[in-house]
Coordinates of C-alpha atoms in Angstrom, one line a residue:
Chain B
M1 CA 94.2 95.1 102.9
S2 CA 97.5 93.4 103.7
K3 CA 100.6 93.6 101.6
Q4 CA 100.0 90.0 100.3
E5 CA 96.5 90.9 99.2
F6 CA 97.4 94.0 97.2
D7 CA 97.2 93.2 93.5
P8 CA 98.4 96.1 91.4
D9 CA 97.3 94.4 88.2
A10 CA 93.8 94.2 89.4
L11 CA 93.8 97.9 90.3
I12 CA 95.3 98.8 86.9
D13 CA 92.8 96.7 85.0
A14 CA 89.9 98.2 86.9
S15 CA 91.2 101.8 86.6
L16 CA 92.2 102.0 83.0
P17 CA 88.7 102.0 81.4
L18 CA 87.5 104.3 84.2
L19 CA 90.3 106.8 83.4
G20 CA 90.1 106.3 79.7
L21 CA 93.8 105.3 79.6
T22 CA 95.8 102.6 77.9
L23 CA 99.1 101.2 78.9
G24 CA 102.0 99.6 77.0
A25 CA 103.7 96.6 78.5
D26 CA 106.8 98.6 79.6
S27 CA 104.6 101.2 81.2
R28 CA 102.5 98.6 83.0
A29 CA 105.6 97.2 84.8
V30 CA 106.6 100.7 85.9
V31 CA 103.0 101.7 87.0
K32 CA 102.9 98.5 89.0
L33 CA 106.1 99.4 90.8
H34 CA 104.7 102.9 91.6
L35 CA 101.4 101.4 92.8
T36 CA 103.2 98.9 95.0
T37 CA 105.3 101.7 96.5
A38 CA 102.2 103.9 97.1
E39 CA 100.3 101.0 98.7
R40 CA 103.3 100.4 101.1
L41 CA 103.4 104.0 102.0
S42 CA 99.7 104.3 102.3
R43 CA 99.8 101.7 105.1
L44 CA 101.9 104.1 107.1
V45 CA 99.2 106.7 106.7
R46 CA 96.1 104.5 107.0
D47 CA 97.5 102.8 110.1
F48 CA 97.9 106.0 112.0
P49 CA 95.1 106.5 114.4
L50 CA 93.3 109.9 114.1
D51 CA 90.0 111.0 115.7
D52 CA 87.0 111.2 113.5
E53 CA 87.0 114.9 114.1
A54 CA 90.5 115.4 112.7
E55 CA 90.3 118.0 109.9
A56 CA 91.9 117.6 106.6
A57 CA 94.1 120.4 105.4
P58 CA 93.3 120.7 101.7
V59 CA 94.0 124.4 101.8
Y60 CA 96.7 124.8 104.4
T61 CA 97.5 127.8 106.4
A62 CA 100.7 127.4 108.5
Chain J
M1 CA 133.6 146.0 84.5
S2 CA 134.9 142.6 83.5
D3 CA 133.9 140.7 86.7
I4 CA 130.2 141.2 86.5
H5 CA 129.4 137.6 86.9
L6 CA 131.3 137.5 90.2
R7 CA 129.4 140.3 91.7
S8 CA 126.2 139.9 93.7
A9 CA 122.9 141.3 92.5
L10 CA 123.1 144.0 95.2
A11 CA 126.7 144.9 94.2
I12 CA 125.6 145.2 90.6
A13 CA 122.7 147.5 91.6
A14 CA 125.1 149.6 93.6
A15 CA 127.6 149.9 90.7
I16 CA 124.8 151.0 88.4
A17 CA 123.4 153.4 90.9
N18 CA 126.8 155.1 91.4
G19 CA 127.7 155.2 87.7
E20 CA 130.5 152.6 87.8
T21 CA 128.7 150.7 85.1
S22 CA 125.4 150.7 83.2
A23 CA 122.6 148.3 83.1
R24 CA 123.2 147.8 79.4
E25 CA 126.8 146.8 80.1
V26 CA 125.7 144.3 82.8
V27 CA 123.0 142.7 80.6
T28 CA 125.4 142.6 77.6
A29 CA 128.0 140.8 79.6
T30 CA 125.4 138.4 81.1
L31 CA 124.0 137.5 77.7
K32 CA 127.5 136.9 76.4
R33 CA 128.2 134.5 79.4
I34 CA 124.9 132.7 78.8
D35 CA 125.8 132.3 75.2
A36 CA 129.2 130.9 76.0
L37 CA 128.2 128.5 78.9
N38 CA 124.6 127.5 78.3
P39 CA 125.5 124.8 75.7
K40 CA 127.6 123.1 78.5
L41 CA 125.2 123.7 81.3
G42 CA 121.7 123.2 79.8
A43 CA 120.5 125.9 82.1
F44 CA 118.3 128.1 79.8
T45 CA 115.6 126.9 77.5
D46 CA 114.8 130.5 76.4
V47 CA 116.9 133.6 76.4
T48 CA 115.1 137.0 76.1
P49 CA 117.9 139.4 74.9
E50 CA 115.6 142.1 73.3
R51 CA 113.4 142.3 76.4
A52 CA 116.5 142.4 78.7
L53 CA 118.3 145.1 76.7
A54 CA 115.1 147.2 76.5
K55 CA 114.7 146.9 80.3
A56 CA 118.4 147.8 80.8
D57 CA 118.0 150.9 78.7
A58 CA 115.0 151.9 80.8
V59 CA 117.0 151.5 84.0
D60 CA 119.9 153.6 82.5
S61 CA 117.5 156.2 81.3
A62 CA 115.8 156.4 84.7
R63 CA 119.2 156.9 86.3
A64 CA 120.2 159.6 83.8
K65 CA 117.0 161.5 84.7
G66 CA 117.8 161.2 88.4
E67 CA 114.8 159.0 89.1
A68 CA 114.8 156.7 92.1
L69 CA 116.0 153.2 91.1
G70 CA 114.8 150.0 92.7
P71 CA 116.9 148.0 95.2
L72 CA 117.8 145.5 92.4
A73 CA 118.0 147.9 89.5
G74 CA 120.0 146.3 86.7
A75 CA 120.6 142.9 88.4
P76 CA 120.0 140.0 86.0
F77 CA 117.6 137.2 87.0
S78 CA 116.1 134.1 85.3
V79 CA 113.1 131.9 86.0
K80 CA 112.2 128.3 85.9
N81 CA 110.1 127.8 82.8
L82 CA 106.9 127.1 84.7
F83 CA 106.7 130.9 85.4
D84 CA 104.7 132.8 82.7
V85 CA 107.0 135.1 80.7
K86 CA 105.1 137.3 78.3
G87 CA 105.6 136.1 74.8
L88 CA 106.8 132.6 75.7
P89 CA 104.7 129.4 76.0
T90 CA 104.9 128.3 79.6
R91 CA 106.4 124.9 78.9
A92 CA 106.8 123.6 82.6
G93 CA 109.5 121.3 81.3
S94 CA 107.1 119.5 79.0
K95 CA 106.8 118.9 75.3
I96 CA 103.0 119.2 75.5
N97 CA 102.8 122.7 77.0
R98 CA 105.2 124.3 74.5
T99 CA 102.4 124.2 71.9
R100 CA 100.3 126.5 74.1
A101 CA 99.8 130.1 73.2
P102 CA 102.5 132.4 74.5
A103 CA 101.8 133.9 77.9
A104 CA 100.1 137.3 77.6
V105 CA 101.3 138.6 81.0
D106 CA 104.3 137.8 83.2
A107 CA 104.0 135.8 86.4
T108 CA 103.3 137.9 89.4
L109 CA 106.8 137.3 90.9
V110 CA 108.4 138.3 87.6
E111 CA 106.5 141.5 87.7
K112 CA 107.5 142.1 91.3
L113 CA 111.2 141.5 90.7
E114 CA 111.1 143.8 87.7
A115 CA 109.3 146.4 89.7
A116 CA 112.4 146.3 92.0
G117 CA 114.6 146.9 89.0
A118 CA 115.9 143.4 88.3
I119 CA 116.1 142.4 84.7
L120 CA 114.8 139.1 83.3
V121 CA 117.1 137.4 80.8
G122 CA 115.3 134.2 80.2
A123 CA 113.6 131.0 81.2
L124 CA 115.2 127.9 82.7
N125 CA 115.3 124.2 82.1
M126 CA 113.4 122.0 84.6
G127 CA 112.2 118.4 85.2
E128 CA 109.0 117.7 83.3
Y129 CA 106.0 119.2 85.1
A130 CA 108.2 119.5 88.2
Y131 CA 107.8 115.8 89.1
D132 CA 111.5 115.3 89.4
F133 CA 114.5 115.6 91.7
T134 CA 117.3 115.1 89.1
G135 CA 117.2 118.1 86.8
E136 CA 117.1 115.8 83.8
N137 CA 114.6 116.5 81.0
A138 CA 113.7 114.1 78.3
H139 CA 112.9 116.9 75.8
D140 CA 115.5 119.6 76.5
G141 CA 118.3 117.5 77.8
P142 CA 119.7 117.6 81.4
S143 CA 120.8 120.7 83.2
R144 CA 124.4 120.0 84.3
N145 CA 126.1 120.7 87.6
P146 CA 128.5 123.7 87.2
H147 CA 130.9 122.1 89.7
D148 CA 131.2 118.9 87.7
L149 CA 129.4 118.6 84.4
K150 CA 129.1 114.9 84.7
H151 CA 126.8 115.3 87.7
M152 CA 123.2 116.2 88.2
T153 CA 122.0 119.6 89.3
G154 CA 119.2 118.1 91.2
G155 CA 115.6 119.1 90.4
S156 CA 113.1 119.9 89.5
S157 CA 114.5 123.5 89.4
G158 CA 117.7 122.2 87.7
G159 CA 118.2 125.1 85.4
S160 CA 117.9 127.5 88.3
G161 CA 120.7 125.6 90.1
A162 CA 122.9 125.6 87.0
A163 CA 122.2 129.3 86.2
V164 CA 123.2 130.6 89.6
A165 CA 126.0 128.2 90.4
G166 CA 127.4 128.7 86.9
G167 CA 127.4 132.5 87.4
L168 CA 124.9 133.1 84.5
T169 CA 122.5 135.1 86.6
Q170 CA 122.8 136.4 90.2
I171 CA 119.2 135.4 91.1
A172 CA 117.0 132.7 89.7
L173 CA 113.4 131.7 90.7
G174 CA 112.2 128.2 91.1
S175 CA 109.4 126.2 92.6
D176 CA 109.5 123.7 95.5
T177 CA 106.7 121.2 96.0
N178 CA 108.6 118.5 97.8
G179 CA 112.2 119.9 97.6
S180 CA 112.7 121.3 94.2
I181 CA 114.4 124.5 95.4
R182 CA 116.3 122.8 98.3
V183 CA 117.6 119.8 96.3
P184 CA 119.3 121.8 93.5
S185 CA 120.6 124.2 96.1
S186 CA 122.2 121.4 97.9
L187 CA 123.6 119.7 94.8
C188 CA 124.8 122.9 93.1
G189 CA 126.2 124.6 96.3
I190 CA 124.0 127.7 96.4
F191 CA 121.5 129.3 98.7
G192 CA 117.9 128.7 98.2
L193 CA 114.8 129.9 100.1
K194 CA 111.6 128.0 100.3
P195 CA 109.3 130.5 102.0
T196 CA 106.4 129.5 104.2
Y197 CA 103.5 127.9 102.2
G198 CA 101.2 130.7 101.2
R199 CA 103.7 133.5 101.5
L200 CA 104.7 134.3 97.9
S201 CA 102.1 134.5 95.1
R202 CA 102.0 131.6 92.6
G203 CA 100.0 133.7 90.3
R204 CA 100.6 132.8 86.6
S205 CA 102.9 129.9 87.2
F206 CA 102.2 126.4 86.1
P207 CA 101.1 124.2 89.1
F208 CA 102.0 120.7 90.2
V209 CA 100.5 119.9 93.6
A210 CA 98.5 122.9 94.8
S211 CA 98.6 121.6 98.4
F212 CA 102.4 122.0 98.5
D213 CA 103.5 124.3 95.7
H214 CA 105.8 127.1 96.8
L215 CA 107.9 129.6 94.7
G216 CA 111.1 131.1 95.9
P217 CA 114.6 132.5 95.0
F218 CA 118.1 131.0 94.6
A219 CA 121.3 133.2 94.9
R220 CA 125.0 133.0 95.7
S221 CA 124.6 135.3 98.7
V222 CA 122.1 135.5 101.5
A223 CA 121.7 139.2 101.1
D224 CA 120.6 138.7 97.4
L225 CA 118.2 136.0 98.6
A226 CA 116.7 138.3 101.2
A227 CA 116.5 141.3 98.9
S228 CA 114.8 139.4 96.2
Y229 CA 112.5 137.7 98.7
D230 CA 111.5 141.0 100.2
A231 CA 110.8 142.4 96.7
M232 CA 108.4 139.5 95.9
Q233 CA 106.3 139.7 99.1
G234 CA 102.8 141.1 98.9
P235 CA 99.2 140.1 98.2
D236 CA 98.0 138.9 94.8
A237 CA 94.5 138.0 93.9
H238 CA 95.8 135.4 91.3
D239 CA 96.9 132.9 94.0
P240 CA 93.9 131.5 96.0
G241 CA 96.3 129.7 98.3
Q242 CA 98.2 132.8 99.3
A243 CA 97.8 133.8 103.0
A244 CA 96.8 137.2 104.1
R245 CA 100.1 138.3 105.6
P246 CA 101.6 141.8 106.0
F247 CA 104.9 142.7 104.3
E248 CA 107.4 141.3 106.8
P249 CA 110.9 142.4 105.6
T250 CA 114.0 140.3 106.2
F251 CA 116.8 142.3 104.8
A252 CA 117.1 144.9 107.6
S253 CA 117.6 142.2 110.3
L254 CA 120.0 139.9 108.3
D255 CA 123.0 140.9 110.3
S256 CA 121.4 140.6 113.7
G257 CA 123.4 137.5 114.5
L258 CA 122.4 134.5 116.6
A259 CA 121.8 136.1 119.9
G260 CA 118.7 134.8 121.6
L261 CA 118.0 132.1 119.1
R262 CA 117.4 128.6 120.3
I263 CA 118.8 126.2 117.7
A264 CA 118.5 122.4 117.7
R265 CA 119.5 119.6 115.4
L266 CA 116.7 117.4 114.1
G267 CA 117.3 113.7 115.0
G268 CA 115.4 110.5 114.4
Y269 CA 114.3 110.3 110.8
F270 CA 116.6 113.1 109.8
A271 CA 119.7 111.4 111.2
R272 CA 119.4 108.2 109.2
G273 CA 118.8 107.1 105.6
G274 CA 121.6 109.2 104.0
E275 CA 125.3 109.0 103.4
P276 CA 127.7 110.1 106.1
D277 CA 128.5 113.3 104.1
A278 CA 124.9 114.5 104.6
F279 CA 125.0 114.1 108.4
E280 CA 128.5 115.5 108.7
A281 CA 127.4 118.7 106.9
A282 CA 124.4 119.1 109.2
D283 CA 126.7 118.4 112.2
R284 CA 129.2 121.1 111.0
V285 CA 126.4 123.7 110.6
A286 CA 124.9 122.7 114.0
R287 CA 128.3 123.0 115.7
A288 CA 129.0 126.4 114.1
L289 CA 125.6 127.6 115.5
G290 CA 126.3 126.2 118.9
A291 CA 123.4 123.8 118.7
T292 CA 124.0 121.0 121.1
K293 CA 120.4 119.9 121.5
T294 CA 118.8 117.2 119.3
V295 CA 115.0 117.1 119.0
E296 CA 112.6 114.9 117.1
L297 CA 109.7 115.6 114.9
P298 CA 107.5 112.6 115.6
E299 CA 106.0 110.4 112.8
T300 CA 108.1 111.9 110.1
E301 CA 108.2 108.7 108.0
R302 CA 104.4 108.8 108.0
A303 CA 104.5 112.5 107.1
R304 CA 106.8 111.8 104.1
A305 CA 104.5 108.9 103.1
A306 CA 101.5 111.3 103.2
A307 CA 103.3 113.9 101.1
Y308 CA 104.2 111.3 98.6
L309 CA 100.6 110.1 98.2
I310 CA 99.1 113.6 98.0
T311 CA 101.7 114.4 95.4
M312 CA 100.8 111.3 93.3
V313 CA 97.1 111.9 93.5
E314 CA 97.1 115.7 92.9
G315 CA 99.6 115.3 90.1
G316 CA 97.6 112.5 88.5
A317 CA 94.4 114.5 88.7
L318 CA 96.1 117.7 87.3
H319 CA 97.3 115.8 84.2
A320 CA 94.4 113.4 83.7
D321 CA 93.3 114.9 80.4
R322 CA 96.8 115.1 79.0
L323 CA 97.5 111.5 80.1
R324 CA 94.4 110.5 78.1
E325 CA 95.0 112.6 75.0
R326 CA 98.8 113.0 74.7
A327 CA 100.3 110.1 76.6
E328 CA 103.1 109.6 74.0
D329 CA 104.3 113.2 74.4
F330 CA 105.2 112.8 78.1
D331 CA 108.6 111.7 79.4
P332 CA 107.7 108.0 80.2
D333 CA 109.3 108.4 83.7
T334 CA 106.9 111.2 84.5
R335 CA 103.9 109.7 82.7
D336 CA 103.9 106.4 84.5
R337 CA 104.2 108.0 87.9
L338 CA 101.2 110.3 87.1
I339 CA 99.2 107.4 85.8
A340 CA 99.8 105.5 89.0
G341 CA 98.7 108.5 90.9
A342 CA 95.5 108.8 89.0
M343 CA 94.6 105.3 90.1
L344 CA 94.9 105.7 93.9
P345 CA 91.9 105.6 96.2
G346 CA 90.6 109.0 97.3
G347 CA 90.3 107.9 100.9
W348 CA 94.1 107.6 101.1
V349 CA 94.6 111.2 100.2
V350 CA 92.0 112.4 102.6
K351 CA 93.7 110.5 105.4
A352 CA 97.0 111.9 104.3
Q353 CA 95.6 115.5 104.5
K354 CA 94.4 114.8 108.0
L355 CA 97.8 113.6 109.0
R356 CA 99.2 116.8 107.6
G357 CA 97.1 118.7 110.2
W358 CA 98.5 116.4 112.9
Y359 CA 102.1 116.8 111.9
R360 CA 101.7 120.5 111.6
A361 CA 100.5 120.6 115.3
A362 CA 103.5 118.4 116.3
A363 CA 105.9 120.8 114.7
A364 CA 104.2 123.8 116.4
E365 CA 104.7 122.0 119.7
L366 CA 108.4 121.6 118.9
F367 CA 108.7 125.3 118.1
R368 CA 107.6 126.2 121.6
D369 CA 111.1 125.3 122.7
V370 CA 113.3 126.0 119.7
D371 CA 113.5 128.8 117.0
I372 CA 115.5 127.0 114.3
L373 CA 115.9 123.4 113.3
I374 CA 118.9 122.0 111.4
A375 CA 118.6 119.0 109.1
P376 CA 120.3 117.6 106.0
A377 CA 118.9 118.8 102.6
T378 CA 119.8 115.8 100.5
P379 CA 120.9 112.3 101.4
C380 CA 124.0 112.5 99.3
R381 CA 126.0 114.8 97.0
A382 CA 125.1 115.1 93.3
P383 CA 124.7 111.7 91.6
L384 CA 126.0 111.2 88.0
I385 CA 123.7 112.3 85.2
G386 CA 121.7 109.3 84.1
Q387 CA 122.2 107.5 87.4
K388 CA 118.9 105.7 88.2
T389 CA 119.6 104.2 91.6
F390 CA 121.7 104.8 94.7
R391 CA 122.3 103.0 97.9
L392 CA 121.1 104.6 101.1
D393 CA 121.5 102.9 104.4
G394 CA 122.5 99.7 102.5
Q395 CA 119.2 99.8 100.5
E396 CA 119.1 100.2 96.7
M397 CA 116.7 103.0 95.9
L398 CA 115.5 105.0 92.9
V399 CA 117.2 108.4 92.7
R400 CA 114.3 110.3 91.2
P401 CA 111.7 109.9 93.9
N402 CA 114.1 109.6 96.9
M403 CA 116.4 112.5 96.6
G404 CA 113.8 114.5 98.6
I405 CA 113.5 112.3 101.6
F406 CA 114.7 115.1 104.0
T407 CA 113.0 117.9 102.2
Q408 CA 109.6 116.4 101.6
P409 CA 108.4 116.2 105.3
I410 CA 109.2 119.9 105.8
S411 CA 107.3 121.2 102.7
F412 CA 104.5 118.9 103.7
I413 CA 103.7 121.4 106.5
G414 CA 104.9 124.5 104.7
L415 CA 107.7 125.6 107.0
P416 CA 110.2 128.2 105.7
V417 CA 113.7 126.8 104.9
C418 CA 116.9 128.3 103.7
A419 CA 119.2 125.7 102.1
V420 CA 122.8 126.5 102.8
P421 CA 125.8 125.1 100.9
V422 CA 128.6 123.2 102.7
W423 CA 131.9 122.2 101.2
T424 CA 134.5 119.7 102.2
E425 CA 138.1 120.3 101.5
G426 CA 139.3 118.2 98.5
V427 CA 135.8 117.3 97.5
K428 CA 134.5 118.9 94.3
L429 CA 130.8 118.7 94.9
P430 CA 129.0 120.4 97.7
I431 CA 126.1 119.3 99.9
G432 CA 123.4 121.4 101.5
V433 CA 121.8 121.7 104.9
Q434 CA 118.3 122.9 105.7
V435 CA 117.9 125.8 108.2
I436 CA 114.2 125.4 109.1
G437 CA 112.1 128.0 110.9
P438 CA 108.6 128.3 112.4
P439 CA 105.8 129.4 110.0
W440 CA 106.2 133.0 108.7
R441 CA 109.8 133.4 110.2
E442 CA 111.7 133.7 107.0
D443 CA 113.6 136.5 108.8
L444 CA 115.0 133.9 111.2
V445 CA 116.2 131.3 108.6
L446 CA 117.8 134.0 106.5
R447 CA 119.5 135.6 109.6
V448 CA 121.0 132.2 110.6
A449 CA 122.1 131.6 107.0
R450 CA 123.7 135.0 106.9
A451 CA 125.6 134.3 110.2
L452 CA 126.9 131.0 108.7
E453 CA 127.9 132.8 105.5
R454 CA 129.7 135.6 107.5
D455 CA 131.6 133.1 109.5
G456 CA 132.7 131.2 106.4
V457 CA 130.9 128.0 107.4
V458 CA 128.8 128.1 104.1
S459 CA 129.5 129.7 100.8
A460 CA 128.5 129.6 97.1
P461 CA 131.4 129.9 94.8
I462 CA 130.8 129.8 91.0
G463 CA 131.6 126.4 89.4
A464 CA 134.3 125.9 86.9
C465 CA 131.7 124.6 84.4
A466 CA 134.0 121.8 83.4

């Protein structure tokens, strides 16, 4: 998904009933901003090549 | 003893042990100072005088009977209000949680500090549900910076920063998920220890992001930090994320100096994106430590992005029911970030967790050649209360999510850090520097912090509260 293709309104509209949430107009604008930031940051993560065997660290031991 | 607030926790314990003063006198003076200054500082949300005085009397009685006293006997401390305190609802900075039943049992770390003789005097203000770097709270008002009340304490452990920098308690406990101990330490000019992930029990504290949640102490002296940290070590069945580590004391080796330590400055990501003050402070600390080498932790921008996403998703998941049922009772700033987090695809967070493993291995590689890394703690000094944006590297950015740009990548992989406070002549507000160690080497970061303190490079004076 490229930056141009990301549509935070579509994500919000699809997610709200799934999550059982409602949003006021003011909140929608802020949520859109946070989703846009998250999508931008996610590309840094998604674009990083990792082996299929790479293990997640849900419970991390240093 | 009229100067109790100026003394360290260890000095107070010594004065009680040798009969110079009593625990009751210490607690009474502490409660009086809280009473006088808390309306200005917004540090405490709950004060527990009856409990504190009862505990003080128990300490005095034990001394009178000749019983052994703990290393912190009679020293006052306070805790961020996400720690369970018996008899109080654990509000975690929220309006919603304060309608919960009062906690039946203290948090594990409260129990451990009290077992060492320290005396809890109350619970502290914090950013709602710890999703915050400002120390502002929509329900309880902001905590205010003791060095200039117009400025933020930083958060989310804002009350902890205000309590210690204001001289209200010698020790405070806070939590650090992405920087919430190190940011207020930096902005309030005090020492803060974020231990290795998994070191100290989080038992009976309110969570935020289980993957990154750490608890730790703040103090105005490194010795107090080490003594309180040592007292809080130890296994606890109530924290499933706690690692099986032996007791590894730090206090005894505090004054071992810098001999044999390989210290380097972190460059790359950690040398850009902040105001010159942040880098000058890190330079000054690095110079004082004789660190001439600069090293890079690769892919730090991606690491920070991954921490950001995991935080959003775990935070959104934790609060899903409350978002559905009590949305109007959240601070809108917190709520809308949590709602966005609840909407993100699961695959993103899985990839972010995998990146965490990769970044952890990269840091381990770096620590083959160095023992300590130096980096700024915050990109700037304390912003004004209410300030929503700042300019970093010429870019307008939101304060609330971005004050942790230098702390977030480090807690992402759980490394131990001592934040140390740096002052510039003629400038009212301090700024902090991170002294970062390899996993489980809290002893090293505290030893380096102590060397800096001894040499006068860093210090934590009490603020004027004006």
